[in-house]
Coordinates of C-alpha atoms in Angstrom, one line a residue:
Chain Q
X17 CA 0.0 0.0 0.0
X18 CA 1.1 3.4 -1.3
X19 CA 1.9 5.9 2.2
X20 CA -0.4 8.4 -0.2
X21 CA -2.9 7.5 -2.5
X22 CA -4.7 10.1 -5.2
X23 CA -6.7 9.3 -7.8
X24 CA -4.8 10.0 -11.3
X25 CA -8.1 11.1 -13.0
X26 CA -8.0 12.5 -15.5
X27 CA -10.7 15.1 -14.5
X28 CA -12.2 17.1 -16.8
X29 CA -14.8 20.3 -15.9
X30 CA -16.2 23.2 -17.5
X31 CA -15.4 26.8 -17.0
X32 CA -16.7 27.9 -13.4
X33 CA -17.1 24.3 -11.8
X34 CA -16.5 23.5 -8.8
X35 CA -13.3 21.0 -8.1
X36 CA -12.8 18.5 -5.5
X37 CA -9.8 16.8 -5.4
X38 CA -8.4 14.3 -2.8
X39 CA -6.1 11.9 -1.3
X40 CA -5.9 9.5 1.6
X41 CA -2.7 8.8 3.6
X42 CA -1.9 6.0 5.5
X43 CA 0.3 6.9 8.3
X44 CA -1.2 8.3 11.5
X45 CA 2.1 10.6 12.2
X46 CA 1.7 12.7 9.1
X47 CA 1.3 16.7 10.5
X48 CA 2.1 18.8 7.7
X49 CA 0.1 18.5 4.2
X50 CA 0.8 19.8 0.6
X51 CA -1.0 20.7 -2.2
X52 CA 1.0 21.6 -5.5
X53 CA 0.2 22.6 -9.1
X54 CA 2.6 21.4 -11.7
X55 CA 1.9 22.7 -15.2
X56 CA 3.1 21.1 -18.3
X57 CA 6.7 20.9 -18.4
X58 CA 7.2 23.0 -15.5
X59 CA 8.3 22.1 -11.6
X60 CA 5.5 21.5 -8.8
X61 CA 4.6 25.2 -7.4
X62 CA 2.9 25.1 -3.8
X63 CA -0.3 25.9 -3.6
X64 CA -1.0 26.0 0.2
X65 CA 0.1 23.6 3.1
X66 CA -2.1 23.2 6.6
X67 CA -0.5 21.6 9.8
X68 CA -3.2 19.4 11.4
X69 CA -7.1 18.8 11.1
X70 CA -8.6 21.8 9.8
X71 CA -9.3 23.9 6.9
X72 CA -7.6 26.4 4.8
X73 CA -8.8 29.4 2.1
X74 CA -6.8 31.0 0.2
X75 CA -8.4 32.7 -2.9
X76 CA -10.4 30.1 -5.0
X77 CA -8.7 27.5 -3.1
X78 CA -9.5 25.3 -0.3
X79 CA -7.4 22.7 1.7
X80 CA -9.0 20.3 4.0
X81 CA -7.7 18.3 6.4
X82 CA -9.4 15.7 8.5
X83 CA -6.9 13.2 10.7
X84 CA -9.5 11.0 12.1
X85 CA -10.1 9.8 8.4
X86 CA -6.3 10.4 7.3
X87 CA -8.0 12.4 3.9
X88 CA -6.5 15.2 2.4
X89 CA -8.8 17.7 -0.1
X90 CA -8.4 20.4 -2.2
X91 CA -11.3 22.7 -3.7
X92 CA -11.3 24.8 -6.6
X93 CA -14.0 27.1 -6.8
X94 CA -15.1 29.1 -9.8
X95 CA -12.5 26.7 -11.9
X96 CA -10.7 28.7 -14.8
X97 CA -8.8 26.9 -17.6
X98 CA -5.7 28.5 -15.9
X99 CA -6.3 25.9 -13.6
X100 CA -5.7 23.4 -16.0
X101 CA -2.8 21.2 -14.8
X102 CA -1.6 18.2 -12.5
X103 CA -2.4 18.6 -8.8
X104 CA -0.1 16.4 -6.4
X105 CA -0.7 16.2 -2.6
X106 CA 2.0 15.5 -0.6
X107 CA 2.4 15.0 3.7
X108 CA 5.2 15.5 5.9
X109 CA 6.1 15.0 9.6
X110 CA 6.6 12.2 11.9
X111 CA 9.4 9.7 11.7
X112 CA 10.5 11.4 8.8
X113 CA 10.6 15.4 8.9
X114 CA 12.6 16.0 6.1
X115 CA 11.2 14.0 3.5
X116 CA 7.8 14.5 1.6
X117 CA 5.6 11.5 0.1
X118 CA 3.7 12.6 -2.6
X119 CA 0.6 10.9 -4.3
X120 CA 0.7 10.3 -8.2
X121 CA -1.0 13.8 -9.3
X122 CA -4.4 14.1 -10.8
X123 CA -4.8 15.2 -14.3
X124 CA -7.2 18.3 -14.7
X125 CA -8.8 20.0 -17.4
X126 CA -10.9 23.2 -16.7
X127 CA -12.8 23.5 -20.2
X128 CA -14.2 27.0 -21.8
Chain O
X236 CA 10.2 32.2 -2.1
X237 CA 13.6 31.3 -3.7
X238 CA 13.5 30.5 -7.4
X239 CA 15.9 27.5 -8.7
X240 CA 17.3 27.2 -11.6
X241 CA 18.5 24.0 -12.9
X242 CA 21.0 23.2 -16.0
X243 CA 20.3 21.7 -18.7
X244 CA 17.1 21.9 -19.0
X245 CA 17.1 18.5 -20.9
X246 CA 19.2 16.4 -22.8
X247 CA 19.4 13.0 -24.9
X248 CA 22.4 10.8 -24.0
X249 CA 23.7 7.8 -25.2
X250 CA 23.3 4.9 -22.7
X251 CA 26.9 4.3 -20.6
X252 CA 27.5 7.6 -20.3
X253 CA 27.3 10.3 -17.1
X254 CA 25.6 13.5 -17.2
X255 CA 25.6 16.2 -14.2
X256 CA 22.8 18.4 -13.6
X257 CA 23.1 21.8 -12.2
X258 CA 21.1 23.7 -9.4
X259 CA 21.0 26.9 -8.3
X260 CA 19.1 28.7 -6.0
X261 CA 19.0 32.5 -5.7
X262 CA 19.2 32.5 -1.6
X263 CA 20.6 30.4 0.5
X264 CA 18.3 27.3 1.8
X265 CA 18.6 25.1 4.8
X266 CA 17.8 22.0 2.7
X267 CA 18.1 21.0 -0.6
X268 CA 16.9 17.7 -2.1
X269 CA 16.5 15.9 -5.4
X270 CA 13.7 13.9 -7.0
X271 CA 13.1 11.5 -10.1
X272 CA 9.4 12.2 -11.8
X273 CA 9.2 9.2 -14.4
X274 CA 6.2 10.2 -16.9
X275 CA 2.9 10.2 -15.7
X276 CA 4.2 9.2 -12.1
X277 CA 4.8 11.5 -8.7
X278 CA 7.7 12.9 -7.5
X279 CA 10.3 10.2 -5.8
X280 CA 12.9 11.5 -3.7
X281 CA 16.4 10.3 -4.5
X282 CA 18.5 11.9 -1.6
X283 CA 19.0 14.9 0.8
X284 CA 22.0 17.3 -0.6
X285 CA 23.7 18.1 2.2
X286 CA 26.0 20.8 2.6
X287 CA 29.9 19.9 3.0
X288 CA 29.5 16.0 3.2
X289 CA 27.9 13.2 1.7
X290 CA 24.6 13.1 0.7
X291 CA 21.4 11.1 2.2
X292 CA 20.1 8.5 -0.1
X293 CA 16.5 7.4 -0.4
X294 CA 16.4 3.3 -0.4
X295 CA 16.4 1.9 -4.0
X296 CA 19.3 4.8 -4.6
X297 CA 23.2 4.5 -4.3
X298 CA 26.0 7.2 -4.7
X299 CA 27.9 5.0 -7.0
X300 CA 24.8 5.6 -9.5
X301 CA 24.1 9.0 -8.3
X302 CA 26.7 11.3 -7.2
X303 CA 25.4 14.3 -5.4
X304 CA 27.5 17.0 -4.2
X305 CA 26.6 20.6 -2.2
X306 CA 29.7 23.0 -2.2
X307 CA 27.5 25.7 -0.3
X308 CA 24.0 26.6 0.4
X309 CA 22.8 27.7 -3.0
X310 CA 24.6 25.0 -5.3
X311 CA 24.4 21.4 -5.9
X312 CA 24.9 19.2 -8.1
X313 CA 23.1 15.5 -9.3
X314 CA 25.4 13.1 -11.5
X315 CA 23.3 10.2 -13.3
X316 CA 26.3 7.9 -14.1
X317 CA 26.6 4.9 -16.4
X318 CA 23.4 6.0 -17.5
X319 CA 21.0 3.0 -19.4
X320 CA 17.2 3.9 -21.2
X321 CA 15.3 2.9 -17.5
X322 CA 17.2 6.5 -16.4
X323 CA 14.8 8.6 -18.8
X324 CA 12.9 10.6 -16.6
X325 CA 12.5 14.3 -15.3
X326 CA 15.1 15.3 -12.7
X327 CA 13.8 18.2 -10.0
X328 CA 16.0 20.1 -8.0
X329 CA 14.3 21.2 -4.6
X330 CA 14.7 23.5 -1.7
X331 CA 13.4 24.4 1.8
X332 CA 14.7 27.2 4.8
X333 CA 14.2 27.8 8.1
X334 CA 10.2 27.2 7.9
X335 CA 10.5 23.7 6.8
X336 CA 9.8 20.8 4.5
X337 CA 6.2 21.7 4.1
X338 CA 7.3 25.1 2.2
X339 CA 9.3 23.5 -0.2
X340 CA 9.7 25.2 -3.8
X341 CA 11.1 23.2 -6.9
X342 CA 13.4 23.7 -10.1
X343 CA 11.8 23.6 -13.3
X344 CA 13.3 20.0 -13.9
X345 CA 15.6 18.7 -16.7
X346 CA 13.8 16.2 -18.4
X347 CA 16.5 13.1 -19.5
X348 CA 16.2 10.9 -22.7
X349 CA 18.7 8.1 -22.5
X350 CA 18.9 6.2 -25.8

């Protein structure tokens, strides 16, 4: 079993949809937890991070933790075909602080 | 955040040979790290770049194979040696400061082609 699991889609929307992506992670210590955008041919850019359970806005975006259920989301509101790209979560903490696992990255497409 | 450059920004080598990759970061970070991204996969971390002495290698990766070396806090370098067609795959240069691993910004990644 993968340490993080994300479905690969792909996922494809239309213009002003709203986006829910997730992952689920497998090991209890995790604290720290990653969303990043990676366009074509370009390195992952961090979107937002949140340490713990809870919930975090920034813009359009949404991060969601919940601990008790070890799932990670991320929601896109008002999607844009900007948005278009890969989205990888990624956890850190516990046994190992300075490494990040990252899920596989799901494909999305944000049509006009 | 810190923006890292890498160099080259890909290449297509013949198998057997070496070929070092470059990173550069335009302020000095705590940590740096590099990662393999085979297509359509995630991010896999090969080793911690650490700065004056030998790096930290992920299982599954050996110095012999991959050479790392950190001369100071904005360089490092990543050597893919006696390279073979399984090698083809994206190579990203990362970094992290004071805040942590969870603020950690990436290269743009030189993608590899190993014929």
């Amino acid at each position: 079993q993968k340490e993080v699991e994300q479905d690969p889609g792909p996922l494809s929307v239309p213009e002003g949809a709203i986006v829910s992506l997730n992952c689920t992670y497998s090991n209890s210590a995790f604290q720290y937890f990653m969303w990043y955008r990676q366009y074509s041919r370009k390195g992952p850019e961090l979107l937002m991070y949140t340490y713990s359970s809870g919930n975090k806005e920034d813009g359009r975006f949404t991060a969601q933790v919940d601990k008790s259920s070890k799932y990670i989301s991320l929601f896109i509101r008002d999607s844009q075909p900007s948005d278009s790209a890969t989205y990888l979560c990624a956890t850190a903490g516990g046994t190992s602080y300075g490494k990040l696992t990252f899920g596989q990255g799901t494909i999305l497409t944000v049509h006009p | 955040s810190a923006v890292i450059s890498q160099k080259p920004s890909r290449d297509i080598c013949q198998r057997g040979t070496s070929l070092t990759i470059q990173c550069q970061v335009d302020s000095q970070v705590t940590m740096m790290f590099w990662y393999r991204q085979q297509p359509g996969q995630s991010l896999t971390l090969i080793a911690t770049a650490n700065q004056g002495s030998e790096a930290t290698y992920e299982s599954g990766f050996v110095i012999d194979k991959f050479p790392i070396s950190r001369p100071n806090l904005t360089f490092s370098t990543l050597t893919v040696s006696n390279m073979s067609p399984e090698d083809s795959s994206i190579y990203l240069c990362s970094g992290a400061g004071l805040a942590g691993v969870h603020e950690q910004f990436f290269g743009p990644g030189t993608r590899l082609t190993v014929l």
